[in-house]
Amino acid sequence: NGVQFDIYNVAHFGSGMQFKKGGSYLQTHADFDKKIKTIKLTVTDGKTWYPDNLTLTCGSATIEATSDETSSTYDLSGGDYKGFKIENTSNYAVYVGKIEITFAE
């Protein structure tokens, strides 16, 4: 059961995606069948990670991330979240090489 995504102002960049400055986003068009446990975003190889430039929301809830030099992990286990939106509202491009979604059992 595939889920469609709405994508706005996001470009393919070599081995990943470029979330362009000023309002680009990727969001689920419809909910997944299962509850989401975590979402991990990893920077494209050779790029610098700016975790504060991206916001992850589930409905009206903004989810905080645990970040290191190359990635950010968002813990969604505290809610019944089945969809999400990743948005770049900063004035800088953000390069994401991988998005990993883990579902609750």
mmCIF file of N, CA, C and O in Angstrom, residues 11-94:
data_model
loop_
_atom_site.group_PDB
_atom_site.id
_atom_site.type_symbol
_atom_site.label_atom_id
_atom_site.label_comp_id
_atom_site.label_asym_id
_atom_site.label_seq_id
_atom_site.Cartn_x
_atom_site.Cartn_y
_atom_site.Cartn_z
ATOM 1 N N ALA A 11 14.087 19.913 -5.351
ATOM 2 C CA ALA A 11 14.768 19.500 -6.577
ATOM 3 C C ALA A 11 15.547 18.219 -6.355
ATOM 4 O O ALA A 11 16.040 17.953 -5.261
ATOM 5 N N HIS A 12 15.670 17.428 -7.422
ATOM 6 C CA HIS A 12 16.562 16.266 -7.379
ATOM 7 C C HIS A 12 17.981 16.808 -7.482
ATOM 8 O O HIS A 12 18.279 17.651 -8.322
ATOM 9 N N PHE A 13 18.862 16.342 -6.608
ATOM 10 C CA PHE A 13 20.230 16.846 -6.599
ATOM 11 C C PHE A 13 21.184 15.662 -6.494
ATOM 12 O O PHE A 13 21.463 15.191 -5.399
ATOM 13 N N GLY A 14 21.645 15.162 -7.641
ATOM 14 C CA GLY A 14 22.594 14.053 -7.629
ATOM 15 C C GLY A 14 22.027 12.859 -6.899
ATOM 16 O O GLY A 14 21.125 12.199 -7.384
ATOM 17 N N SER A 15 22.519 12.610 -5.674
ATOM 18 C CA SER A 15 22.071 11.437 -4.921
ATOM 19 C C SER A 15 21.098 11.811 -3.811
ATOM 20 O O SER A 15 21.019 11.140 -2.792
ATOM 21 N N GLY A 16 20.357 12.873 -3.985
ATOM 22 C CA GLY A 16 19.412 13.256 -2.948
ATOM 23 C C GLY A 16 18.464 14.343 -3.402
ATOM 24 O O GLY A 16 18.249 14.549 -4.587
ATOM 25 N N MET A 17 17.911 15.047 -2.409
ATOM 26 C CA MET A 17 16.949 16.116 -2.669
ATOM 27 C C MET A 17 17.479 17.436 -2.132
ATOM 28 O O MET A 17 18.112 17.465 -1.080
ATOM 29 N N GLN A 18 17.177 18.483 -2.844
ATOM 30 C CA GLN A 18 17.491 19.829 -2.365
ATOM 31 C C GLN A 18 16.175 20.482 -1.967
ATOM 32 O O GLN A 18 15.302 20.708 -2.809
ATOM 33 N N PHE A 19 16.046 20.741 -0.663
ATOM 34 C CA PHE A 19 14.906 21.520 -0.176
ATOM 35 C C PHE A 19 15.303 22.975 -0.373
ATOM 36 O O PHE A 19 16.166 23.490 0.333
ATOM 37 N N LYS A 20 14.710 23.613 -1.359
ATOM 38 C CA LYS A 20 15.100 24.981 -1.702
ATOM 39 C C LYS A 20 14.674 25.946 -0.601
ATOM 40 O O LYS A 20 13.789 25.664 0.188
ATOM 41 N N LYS A 21 15.335 27.098 -0.585
ATOM 42 C CA LYS A 21 15.064 28.093 0.460
ATOM 43 C C LYS A 21 13.662 28.665 0.336
ATOM 44 O O LYS A 21 13.100 28.719 -0.743
ATOM 45 N N GLY A 22 13.126 29.061 1.479
ATOM 46 C CA GLY A 22 11.903 29.837 1.501
ATOM 47 C C GLY A 22 10.607 29.099 1.247
ATOM 48 O O GLY A 22 9.757 29.585 0.520
ATOM 49 N N GLY A 23 10.417 27.921 1.833
ATOM 50 C CA GLY A 23 9.087 27.328 1.798
ATOM 51 C C GLY A 23 8.932 26.033 1.035
ATOM 52 O O GLY A 23 7.816 25.652 0.722
ATOM 53 N N SER A 24 9.993 25.360 0.705
ATOM 54 C CA SER A 24 9.846 24.067 0.041
ATOM 55 C C SER A 24 9.397 23.020 1.061
ATOM 56 O O SER A 24 9.653 23.140 2.254
ATOM 57 N N TYR A 25 8.691 21.986 0.574
ATOM 58 C CA TYR A 25 8.248 20.948 1.500
ATOM 59 C C TYR A 25 7.998 19.627 0.796
ATOM 60 O O TYR A 25 7.826 19.554 -0.409
ATOM 61 N N LEU A 26 7.973 18.585 1.612
ATOM 62 C CA LEU A 26 7.582 17.233 1.224
ATOM 63 C C LEU A 26 6.595 16.788 2.295
ATOM 64 O O LEU A 26 6.898 16.878 3.488
ATOM 65 N N GLN A 27 5.401 16.358 1.879
ATOM 66 C CA GLN A 27 4.426 15.920 2.872
ATOM 67 C C GLN A 27 3.644 14.731 2.345
ATOM 68 O O GLN A 27 3.515 14.560 1.133
ATOM 69 N N THR A 28 3.136 13.928 3.274
ATOM 70 C CA THR A 28 2.292 12.805 2.882
ATOM 71 C C THR A 28 0.966 13.357 2.369
ATOM 72 O O THR A 28 0.400 14.276 2.946
ATOM 73 N N HIS A 29 0.510 12.798 1.256
ATOM 74 C CA HIS A 29 -0.770 13.217 0.677
ATOM 75 C C HIS A 29 -1.934 12.558 1.432
ATOM 76 O O HIS A 29 -2.994 13.139 1.583
ATOM 77 N N ALA A 30 -1.682 11.339 1.900
ATOM 78 C CA ALA A 30 -2.643 10.604 2.723
ATOM 79 C C ALA A 30 -1.843 9.883 3.803
ATOM 80 O O ALA A 30 -0.642 9.720 3.688
ATOM 81 N N ASP A 31 -2.525 9.456 4.840
ATOM 82 C CA ASP A 31 -1.833 8.802 5.953
ATOM 83 C C ASP A 31 -1.358 7.396 5.593
ATOM 84 O O ASP A 31 -1.960 6.717 4.758
ATOM 85 N N PHE A 32 -0.286 6.972 6.269
ATOM 86 C CA PHE A 32 0.143 5.579 6.208
ATOM 87 C C PHE A 32 -0.860 4.737 6.982
ATOM 88 O O PHE A 32 -1.602 5.246 7.821
ATOM 89 N N ASP A 33 -0.853 3.428 6.747
ATOM 90 C CA ASP A 33 -1.735 2.508 7.479
ATOM 91 C C ASP A 33 -1.281 2.330 8.921
ATOM 92 O O ASP A 33 -2.078 1.988 9.782
ATOM 93 N N LYS A 34 0.022 2.521 9.160
ATOM 94 C CA LYS A 34 0.591 2.295 10.488
ATOM 95 C C LYS A 34 1.041 3.605 11.116
ATOM 96 O O LYS A 34 1.321 4.576 10.427
ATOM 97 N N LYS A 35 1.171 3.574 12.430
ATOM 98 C CA LYS A 35 1.682 4.714 13.184
ATOM 99 C C LYS A 35 3.187 4.830 12.957
ATOM 100 O O LYS A 35 3.913 3.839 12.964
ATOM 101 N N ILE A 36 3.674 6.057 12.770
ATOM 102 C CA ILE A 36 5.099 6.299 12.561
ATOM 103 C C ILE A 36 5.804 6.380 13.910
ATOM 104 O O ILE A 36 5.340 7.062 14.824
ATOM 105 N N LYS A 37 6.938 5.686 14.037
ATOM 106 C CA LYS A 37 7.732 5.705 15.263
ATOM 107 C C LYS A 37 8.813 6.789 15.181
ATOM 108 O O LYS A 37 8.929 7.621 16.071
ATOM 109 N N THR A 38 9.618 6.754 14.121
ATOM 110 C CA THR A 38 10.672 7.762 13.932
ATOM 111 C C THR A 38 10.822 8.101 12.462
ATOM 112 O O THR A 38 10.477 7.307 11.584
ATOM 113 N N ILE A 39 11.366 9.288 12.225
ATOM 114 C CA ILE A 39 11.778 9.704 10.884
ATOM 115 C C ILE A 39 13.198 10.228 11.018
ATOM 116 O O ILE A 39 13.467 11.080 11.870
ATOM 117 N N LYS A 40 14.103 9.699 10.201
ATOM 118 C CA LYS A 40 15.504 10.135 10.231
ATOM 119 C C LYS A 40 15.867 10.736 8.884
ATOM 120 O O LYS A 40 15.657 10.127 7.841
ATOM 121 N N LEU A 41 16.392 11.959 8.925
ATOM 122 C CA LEU A 41 16.875 12.651 7.728
ATOM 123 C C LEU A 41 18.390 12.683 7.775
ATOM 124 O O LEU A 41 18.970 13.079 8.785
ATOM 125 N N THR A 42 19.030 12.285 6.675
ATOM 126 C CA THR A 42 20.490 12.271 6.596
ATOM 127 C C THR A 42 20.925 13.161 5.445
ATOM 128 O O THR A 42 20.347 13.114 4.356
ATOM 129 N N VAL A 43 21.957 13.950 5.688
ATOM 130 C CA VAL A 43 22.458 14.894 4.695
ATOM 131 C C VAL A 43 23.061 14.157 3.495
ATOM 132 O O VAL A 43 23.567 13.034 3.624
ATOM 133 N N THR A 44 23.000 14.776 2.335
ATOM 134 C CA THR A 44 23.657 14.266 1.136
ATOM 135 C C THR A 44 25.165 14.296 1.352
ATOM 136 O O THR A 44 25.702 15.269 1.889
ATOM 137 N N ASP A 45 25.851 13.222 0.936
ATOM 138 C CA ASP A 45 27.312 13.161 1.070
ATOM 139 C C ASP A 45 27.963 14.408 0.481
ATOM 140 O O ASP A 45 27.589 14.854 -0.602
ATOM 141 N N GLY A 46 28.912 14.971 1.215
ATOM 142 C CA GLY A 46 29.645 16.141 0.743
ATOM 143 C C GLY A 46 28.991 17.470 1.057
ATOM 144 O O GLY A 46 29.549 18.521 0.764
ATOM 145 N N LYS A 47 27.802 17.442 1.655
ATOM 146 C CA LYS A 47 27.104 18.675 2.019
ATOM 147 C C LYS A 47 27.145 18.861 3.535
ATOM 148 O O LYS A 47 27.381 17.925 4.280
ATOM 149 N N THR A 48 26.877 20.074 3.988
ATOM 150 C CA THR A 48 26.843 20.380 5.419
ATOM 151 C C THR A 48 25.404 20.268 5.909
ATOM 152 O O THR A 48 24.474 20.671 5.216
ATOM 153 N N TRP A 49 25.225 19.716 7.111
ATOM 154 C CA TRP A 49 23.892 19.530 7.686
ATOM 155 C C TRP A 49 23.520 20.724 8.552
ATOM 156 O O TRP A 49 24.242 21.098 9.456
ATOM 157 N N TYR A 50 22.374 21.323 8.238
ATOM 158 C CA TYR A 50 21.826 22.441 9.006
ATOM 159 C C TYR A 50 20.458 22.021 9.540
ATOM 160 O O TYR A 50 19.423 22.350 8.949
ATOM 161 N N PRO A 51 20.428 21.285 10.653
ATOM 162 C CA PRO A 51 19.156 20.721 11.129
ATOM 163 C C PRO A 51 18.110 21.762 11.501
ATOM 164 O O PRO A 51 16.911 21.502 11.392
ATOM 165 N N ASP A 52 18.540 22.949 11.918
ATOM 166 C CA ASP A 52 17.569 23.971 12.321
ATOM 167 C C ASP A 52 16.817 24.578 11.137
ATOM 168 O O ASP A 52 15.845 25.298 11.324
ATOM 169 N N ASN A 53 17.258 24.307 9.915
ATOM 170 C CA ASN A 53 16.595 24.874 8.747
ATOM 171 C C ASN A 53 15.363 24.090 8.318
ATOM 172 O O ASN A 53 14.557 24.584 7.545
ATOM 173 N N LEU A 54 15.224 22.864 8.815
ATOM 174 C CA LEU A 54 14.055 22.049 8.483
ATOM 175 C C LEU A 54 13.132 21.922 9.689
ATOM 176 O O LEU A 54 13.589 21.840 10.820
ATOM 177 N N THR A 55 11.837 21.894 9.421
ATOM 178 C CA THR A 55 10.829 21.687 10.457
ATOM 179 C C THR A 55 10.007 20.470 10.067
ATOM 180 O O THR A 55 9.598 20.336 8.907
ATOM 181 N N LEU A 56 9.756 19.591 11.032
ATOM 182 C CA LEU A 56 8.893 18.447 10.791
ATOM 183 C C LEU A 56 7.636 18.621 11.635
ATOM 184 O O LEU A 56 7.720 18.821 12.844
ATOM 185 N N THR A 57 6.494 18.587 10.967
ATOM 186 C CA THR A 57 5.220 18.712 11.665
ATOM 187 C C THR A 57 4.336 17.516 11.346
ATOM 188 O O THR A 57 4.430 16.927 10.264
ATOM 189 N N CYS A 58 3.493 17.182 12.312
ATOM 190 C CA CYS A 58 2.459 16.164 12.162
ATOM 191 C C CYS A 58 1.172 16.836 12.583
ATOM 192 O O CYS A 58 0.972 17.098 13.769
ATOM 193 N N GLY A 59 0.343 17.170 11.624
ATOM 194 C CA GLY A 59 -0.839 17.966 11.934
ATOM 195 C C GLY A 59 -0.390 19.318 12.450
ATOM 196 O O GLY A 59 0.406 20.001 11.817
ATOM 197 N N SER A 60 -0.844 19.698 13.643
ATOM 198 C CA SER A 60 -0.440 20.987 14.216
ATOM 199 C C SER A 60 0.748 20.855 15.155
ATOM 200 O O SER A 60 1.224 21.846 15.696
ATOM 201 N N ALA A 61 1.255 19.627 15.357
ATOM 202 C CA ALA A 61 2.365 19.397 16.292
ATOM 203 C C ALA A 61 3.715 19.519 15.581
ATOM 204 O O ALA A 61 3.931 18.906 14.536
ATOM 205 N N THR A 62 4.609 20.327 16.143
ATOM 206 C CA THR A 62 5.985 20.405 15.656
ATOM 207 C C THR A 62 6.808 19.410 16.460
ATOM 208 O O THR A 62 6.791 19.431 17.683
ATOM 209 N N ILE A 63 7.513 18.536 15.753
ATOM 210 C CA ILE A 63 8.274 17.474 16.394
ATOM 211 C C ILE A 63 9.735 17.907 16.514
ATOM 212 O O ILE A 63 10.343 18.342 15.538
ATOM 213 N N GLU A 64 10.285 17.789 17.721
ATOM 214 C CA GLU A 64 11.688 18.149 17.955
ATOM 215 C C GLU A 64 12.597 17.016 17.494
ATOM 216 O O GLU A 64 12.219 15.848 17.542
ATOM 217 N N ALA A 65 13.802 17.369 17.093
ATOM 218 C CA ALA A 65 14.759 16.383 16.595
ATOM 219 C C ALA A 65 15.959 16.255 17.513
ATOM 220 O O ALA A 65 16.330 17.194 18.210
ATOM 221 N N THR A 66 16.554 15.076 17.472
ATOM 222 C CA THR A 66 17.868 14.852 18.046
ATOM 223 C C THR A 66 18.826 14.832 16.855
ATOM 224 O O THR A 66 18.633 14.037 15.927
ATOM 225 N N SER A 67 19.821 15.715 16.855
ATOM 226 C CA SER A 67 20.675 15.872 15.675
ATOM 227 C C SER A 67 22.142 15.642 15.995
ATOM 228 O O SER A 67 22.583 15.846 17.124
ATOM 229 N N ASP A 68 22.875 15.222 14.962
ATOM 230 C CA ASP A 68 24.328 15.161 15.038
ATOM 231 C C ASP A 68 24.879 15.873 13.796
ATOM 232 O O ASP A 68 24.150 16.632 13.161
ATOM 233 N N GLU A 69 26.114 15.628 13.434
ATOM 234 C CA GLU A 69 26.732 16.373 12.333
ATOM 235 C C GLU A 69 26.181 16.018 10.957
ATOM 236 O O GLU A 69 26.344 16.777 10.013
ATOM 237 N N THR A 70 25.522 14.853 10.828
ATOM 238 C CA THR A 70 25.068 14.426 9.508
ATOM 239 C C THR A 70 23.587 14.095 9.418
ATOM 240 O O THR A 70 23.089 13.806 8.329
ATOM 241 N N SER A 71 22.860 14.113 10.549
ATOM 242 C CA SER A 71 21.462 13.697 10.486
ATOM 243 C C SER A 71 20.636 14.260 11.633
ATOM 244 O O SER A 71 21.172 14.766 12.616
ATOM 245 N N SER A 72 19.321 14.139 11.470
ATOM 246 C CA SER A 72 18.358 14.484 12.519
ATOM 247 C C SER A 72 17.345 13.353 12.611
ATOM 248 O O SER A 72 16.859 12.864 11.587
ATOM 249 N N THR A 73 17.027 12.947 13.850
ATOM 250 C CA THR A 73 16.022 11.914 14.065
ATOM 251 C C THR A 73 14.875 12.518 14.863
ATOM 252 O O THR A 73 15.085 13.124 15.907
ATOM 253 N N TYR A 74 13.673 12.343 14.339
ATOM 254 C CA TYR A 74 12.463 12.863 14.965
ATOM 255 C C TYR A 74 11.717 11.704 15.599
ATOM 256 O O TYR A 74 11.414 10.709 14.929
ATOM 257 N N ASP A 75 11.416 11.813 16.886
ATOM 258 C CA ASP A 75 10.708 10.773 17.622
ATOM 259 C C ASP A 75 9.216 11.088 17.614
ATOM 260 O O ASP A 75 8.770 12.048 18.242
ATOM 261 N N LEU A 76 8.446 10.279 16.902
ATOM 262 C CA LEU A 76 7.000 10.475 16.793
ATOM 263 C C LEU A 76 6.226 9.495 17.664
ATOM 264 O O LEU A 76 4.999 9.431 17.603
ATOM 265 N N SER A 77 6.931 8.715 18.486
ATOM 266 C CA SER A 77 6.286 7.654 19.255
ATOM 267 C C SER A 77 5.316 8.171 20.315
ATOM 268 O O SER A 77 4.494 7.418 20.821
ATOM 269 N N GLY A 78 5.396 9.451 20.651
ATOM 270 C CA GLY A 78 4.517 10.016 21.667
ATOM 271 C C GLY A 78 3.120 10.337 21.189
ATOM 272 O O GLY A 78 2.262 10.736 21.972
ATOM 273 N N GLY A 79 2.863 10.168 19.901
ATOM 274 C CA GLY A 79 1.537 10.493 19.376
ATOM 275 C C GLY A 79 1.065 9.432 18.407
ATOM 276 O O GLY A 79 1.764 8.461 18.130
ATOM 277 N N ASP A 80 -0.116 9.629 17.868
ATOM 278 C CA ASP A 80 -0.692 8.687 16.909
ATOM 279 C C ASP A 80 -0.533 9.286 15.514
ATOM 280 O O ASP A 80 -1.503 9.592 14.834
ATOM 281 N N TYR A 81 0.716 9.462 15.092
ATOM 282 C CA TYR A 81 1.016 10.148 13.840
ATOM 283 C C TYR A 81 1.163 9.164 12.695
ATOM 284 O O TYR A 81 1.928 8.207 12.783
ATOM 285 N N LYS A 82 0.437 9.406 11.612
ATOM 286 C CA LYS A 82 0.504 8.543 10.434
ATOM 287 C C LYS A 82 0.864 9.338 9.184
ATOM 288 O O LYS A 82 0.918 8.782 8.084
ATOM 289 N N GLY A 83 1.102 10.629 9.341
ATOM 290 C CA GLY A 83 1.496 11.479 8.231
ATOM 291 C C GLY A 83 2.403 12.572 8.743
ATOM 292 O O GLY A 83 2.503 12.788 9.955
ATOM 293 N N PHE A 84 3.102 13.263 7.827
ATOM 294 C CA PHE A 84 4.048 14.294 8.255
ATOM 295 C C PHE A 84 4.316 15.290 7.129
ATOM 296 O O PHE A 84 3.969 15.040 5.967
ATOM 297 N N LYS A 85 4.949 16.391 7.511
ATOM 298 C CA LYS A 85 5.401 17.402 6.555
ATOM 299 C C LYS A 85 6.799 17.838 6.971
ATOM 300 O O LYS A 85 7.023 18.200 8.126
ATOM 301 N N ILE A 86 7.741 17.780 6.027
ATOM 302 C CA ILE A 86 9.101 18.288 6.232
ATOM 303 C C ILE A 86 9.187 19.570 5.425
ATOM 304 O O ILE A 86 8.943 19.560 4.213
ATOM 305 N N GLU A 87 9.520 20.689 6.093
ATOM 306 C CA GLU A 87 9.496 21.984 5.421
ATOM 307 C C GLU A 87 10.766 22.776 5.697
ATOM 308 O O GLU A 87 11.292 22.750 6.799
ATOM 309 N N ASN A 88 11.234 23.461 4.668
ATOM 310 C CA ASN A 88 12.369 24.371 4.797
ATOM 311 C C ASN A 88 11.850 25.790 4.620
ATOM 312 O O ASN A 88 11.503 26.201 3.511
ATOM 313 N N THR A 89 11.774 26.546 5.723
ATOM 314 C CA THR A 89 11.332 27.938 5.646
ATOM 315 C C THR A 89 12.508 28.897 5.791
ATOM 316 O O THR A 89 12.320 30.099 5.880
ATOM 317 N N SER A 90 13.729 28.353 5.811
ATOM 318 C CA SER A 90 14.925 29.183 5.990
ATOM 319 C C SER A 90 15.319 29.864 4.674
ATOM 320 O O SER A 90 14.712 29.625 3.632
ATOM 321 N N ASN A 91 16.360 30.663 4.731
ATOM 322 C CA ASN A 91 16.881 31.336 3.549
ATOM 323 C C ASN A 91 18.038 30.572 2.915
ATOM 324 O O ASN A 91 18.813 31.143 2.146
ATOM 325 N N TYR A 92 18.175 29.288 3.249
ATOM 326 C CA TYR A 92 19.276 28.465 2.749
ATOM 327 C C TYR A 92 18.747 27.131 2.247
ATOM 328 O O TYR A 92 17.784 26.598 2.800
ATOM 329 N N ALA A 93 19.384 26.580 1.235
ATOM 330 C CA ALA A 93 19.016 25.259 0.737
ATOM 331 C C ALA A 93 19.497 24.191 1.723
ATOM 332 O O ALA A 93 20.517 24.370 2.383
ATOM 333 N N VAL A 94 18.748 23.101 1.821
ATOM 334 C CA VAL A 94 19.123 21.977 2.672
ATOM 335 C C VAL A 94 19.132 20.725 1.788
ATOM 336 O O VAL A 94 18.187 20.481 1.047
#
